[in-house]
Amino acid sequence: MNQNINQPIPAPGSPQLPTHVDEVMTQGVMTLRVSDSFGDAVKLMATQHVRHSLVVDDQGRIKGVISDRDVLRALARTPDWQTKAVSEIMTHEPFVVGPRTPVLDALEQLLEKRINCLPVVVEDGKVCGILTSTDFLKSYQRVLESAHYQER
């Protein structure tokens, strides 16, 4: 039996808590290219019902993040927003995590930096997912549902 002694052993019948980002993150992320227009970002977010989109280069490496807040800020403060590229509005050099980053470390980053998403990248910087506050809420919901089911 190969067991990590740093992790608590769940009590029999207790819900299994996620320990790594890849157990909680969203895969199949909607991405934009640096050269895409601001209008492309708005359309993607509206049609796909997402609050964050990752901006990548031609090799799929992370270059930035654009959020619904970035969109609202640009609409309010930029008179010629129709002419802007995603690269002019996105957050450059975002904080990132890896798929095997401990969940607690990722959560601490979100809270400390007051952000709502973290791109998940592999060693070469290519995007493999996104971790959002909604992902954490869904994970917590599954734990609560499992605990509730176990009580019955």
GROMACS .gro file of C-alpha atoms in nm, residues 8-150:
model
  143
    8PRO     CA    1  -0.500   1.257   0.664
    9ILE     CA    2  -0.670   0.923   0.623
   10PRO     CA    3  -1.043   0.976   0.574
   11ALA     CA    4  -1.271   0.801   0.817
   12PRO     CA    5  -1.459   0.506   0.669
   13GLY     CA    6  -1.761   0.633   0.478
   14SER     CA    7  -1.644   0.996   0.485
   15PRO     CA    8  -1.633   1.196   0.161
   16GLN     CA    9  -1.300   1.199  -0.023
   17LEU     CA   10  -1.157   1.550  -0.031
   18PRO     CA   11  -0.974   1.663  -0.344
   19THR     CA   12  -0.603   1.717  -0.285
   20HIS     CA   13  -0.471   1.842  -0.619
   21VAL     CA   14  -0.579   2.104  -0.870
   22ASP     CA   15  -0.641   1.847  -1.146
   23GLU     CA   16  -0.917   1.696  -0.932
   24VAL     CA   17  -1.108   2.026  -0.921
   25MET     CA   18  -1.015   2.224  -1.235
   26THR     CA   19  -1.213   2.265  -1.554
   27GLN     CA   20  -1.061   2.107  -1.863
   28GLY     CA   21  -1.145   2.197  -2.220
   29VAL     CA   22  -1.094   2.569  -2.167
   30MET     CA   23  -1.220   2.829  -2.412
   31THR     CA   24  -0.919   3.030  -2.525
   32LEU     CA   25  -0.848   3.344  -2.720
   33ARG     CA   26  -0.537   3.446  -2.914
   34VAL     CA   27  -0.343   3.761  -2.832
   35SER     CA   28  -0.443   3.905  -3.170
   36ASP     CA   29  -0.817   3.842  -3.125
   37SER     CA   30  -1.037   4.148  -3.097
   38PHE     CA   31  -1.210   4.273  -2.788
   39GLY     CA   32  -1.536   4.191  -2.968
   40ASP     CA   33  -1.420   3.828  -3.000
   41ALA     CA   34  -1.371   3.814  -2.623
   42VAL     CA   35  -1.716   3.958  -2.554
   43LYS     CA   36  -1.878   3.716  -2.801
   44LEU     CA   37  -1.697   3.415  -2.653
   45MET     CA   38  -1.798   3.504  -2.298
   46ALA     CA   39  -2.158   3.574  -2.393
   47THR     CA   40  -2.212   3.265  -2.607
   48GLN     CA   41  -2.021   3.019  -2.388
   49HIS     CA   42  -2.142   3.167  -2.056
   50VAL     CA   43  -1.794   3.193  -1.905
   51ARG     CA   44  -1.655   3.465  -1.681
   52HIS     CA   45  -1.288   3.409  -1.770
   53SER     CA   46  -1.103   3.325  -2.086
   54LEU     CA   47  -0.738   3.237  -2.116
   55VAL     CA   48  -0.529   3.409  -2.381
   56VAL     CA   49  -0.270   3.185  -2.546
   57ASP     CA   50  -0.003   3.206  -2.816
   58ASP     CA   51   0.007   2.985  -3.124
   59GLN     CA   52   0.165   2.701  -2.924
   60GLY     CA   53  -0.108   2.710  -2.659
   61ARG     CA   54   0.111   2.874  -2.393
   62ILE     CA   55  -0.052   3.114  -2.150
   63LYS     CA   56  -0.012   3.484  -2.226
   64GLY     CA   57  -0.292   3.636  -2.023
   65VAL     CA   58  -0.640   3.621  -1.879
   66ILE     CA   59  -0.944   3.828  -1.966
   67SER     CA   60  -1.232   3.835  -1.721
   68ASP     CA   61  -1.583   3.971  -1.727
   69ARG     CA   62  -1.455   4.251  -1.502
   70ASP     CA   63  -1.190   4.339  -1.762
   71VAL     CA   64  -1.466   4.355  -2.022
   72LEU     CA   65  -1.685   4.581  -1.808
   73ARG     CA   66  -1.389   4.804  -1.721
   74ALA     CA   67  -1.295   4.839  -2.088
   75LEU     CA   68  -1.652   4.920  -2.189
   76ALA     CA   69  -1.677   5.189  -1.923
   77ARG     CA   70  -1.333   5.348  -1.967
   78THR     CA   71  -1.240   5.301  -2.332
   79PRO     CA   72  -1.430   5.510  -2.584
   80ASP     CA   73  -1.290   5.318  -2.882
   81TRP     CA   74  -1.317   4.969  -2.732
   82GLN     CA   75  -1.434   4.825  -3.066
   83THR     CA   76  -1.084   4.879  -3.208
   84LYS     CA   77  -0.895   4.715  -2.920
   85ALA     CA   78  -0.723   4.379  -2.926
   86VAL     CA   79  -0.750   4.130  -2.641
   87SER     CA   80  -0.382   4.194  -2.562
   88GLU     CA   81  -0.464   4.556  -2.474
   89ILE     CA   82  -0.727   4.462  -2.216
   90MET     CA   83  -0.613   4.129  -2.070
   91THR     CA   84  -0.417   4.075  -1.751
   92HIS     CA   85  -0.062   3.998  -1.862
   93GLU     CA   86   0.155   3.737  -1.688
   94PRO     CA   87  -0.123   3.592  -1.473
   95PHE     CA   88  -0.056   3.380  -1.166
   96VAL     CA   89  -0.068   3.013  -1.266
   97VAL     CA   90  -0.071   2.671  -1.103
   98GLY     CA   91   0.018   2.323  -1.221
   99PRO     CA   92  -0.220   2.027  -1.231
  100ARG     CA   93  -0.052   1.864  -0.929
  101THR     CA   94  -0.043   2.182  -0.720
  102PRO     CA   95  -0.207   2.113  -0.384
  103VAL     CA   96  -0.564   2.242  -0.377
  104LEU     CA   97  -0.498   2.437  -0.057
  105ASP     CA   98  -0.206   2.626  -0.219
  106ALA     CA   99  -0.424   2.723  -0.515
  107LEU     CA  100  -0.706   2.835  -0.289
  108GLU     CA  101  -0.464   3.047  -0.086
  109GLN     CA  102  -0.347   3.217  -0.408
  110LEU     CA  103  -0.704   3.300  -0.509
  111LEU     CA  104  -0.783   3.445  -0.169
  112GLU     CA  105  -0.456   3.633  -0.114
  113LYS     CA  106  -0.451   3.787  -0.459
  114ARG     CA  107  -0.828   3.849  -0.464
  115ILE     CA  108  -0.869   3.683  -0.802
  116ASN     CA  109  -1.128   3.433  -0.926
  117CYS     CA  110  -0.931   3.212  -1.162
  118LEU     CA  111  -0.594   3.051  -1.210
  119PRO     CA  112  -0.477   2.912  -1.541
  120VAL     CA  113  -0.351   2.556  -1.501
  121VAL     CA  114  -0.039   2.494  -1.706
  122VAL     CA  115   0.205   2.210  -1.759
  123GLU     CA  116   0.581   2.260  -1.740
  124ASP     CA  117   0.620   2.409  -2.088
  125GLY     CA  118   0.356   2.673  -2.012
  126LYS     CA  119   0.083   2.513  -2.221
  127VAL     CA  120  -0.267   2.543  -2.084
  128CYS     CA  121  -0.432   2.223  -1.962
  129GLY     CA  122  -0.719   2.377  -1.765
  130ILE     CA  123  -0.852   2.660  -1.555
  131LEU     CA  124  -0.930   2.668  -1.185
  132THR     CA  125  -1.206   2.907  -1.082
  133SER     CA  126  -1.390   2.998  -0.766
  134THR     CA  127  -1.690   2.818  -0.920
  135ASP     CA  128  -1.481   2.499  -0.948
  136PHE     CA  129  -1.413   2.522  -0.574
  137LEU     CA  130  -1.781   2.573  -0.499
  138LYS     CA  131  -1.878   2.273  -0.713
  139SER     CA  132  -1.616   2.060  -0.539
  140TYR     CA  133  -1.741   2.171  -0.199
  141GLN     CA  134  -2.097   2.092  -0.305
  142ARG     CA  135  -1.994   1.736  -0.401
  143VAL     CA  136  -1.825   1.689  -0.063
  144LEU     CA  137  -2.134   1.815   0.121
  145GLU     CA  138  -2.366   1.598  -0.088
  146SER     CA  139  -2.147   1.296  -0.022
  147ALA     CA  140  -2.141   1.367   0.351
  148HIS     CA  141  -2.518   1.415   0.353
  149TYR     CA  142  -2.567   1.090   0.162
  150GLN     CA  143  -2.338   0.908   0.407
   0.00000   0.00000   0.00000
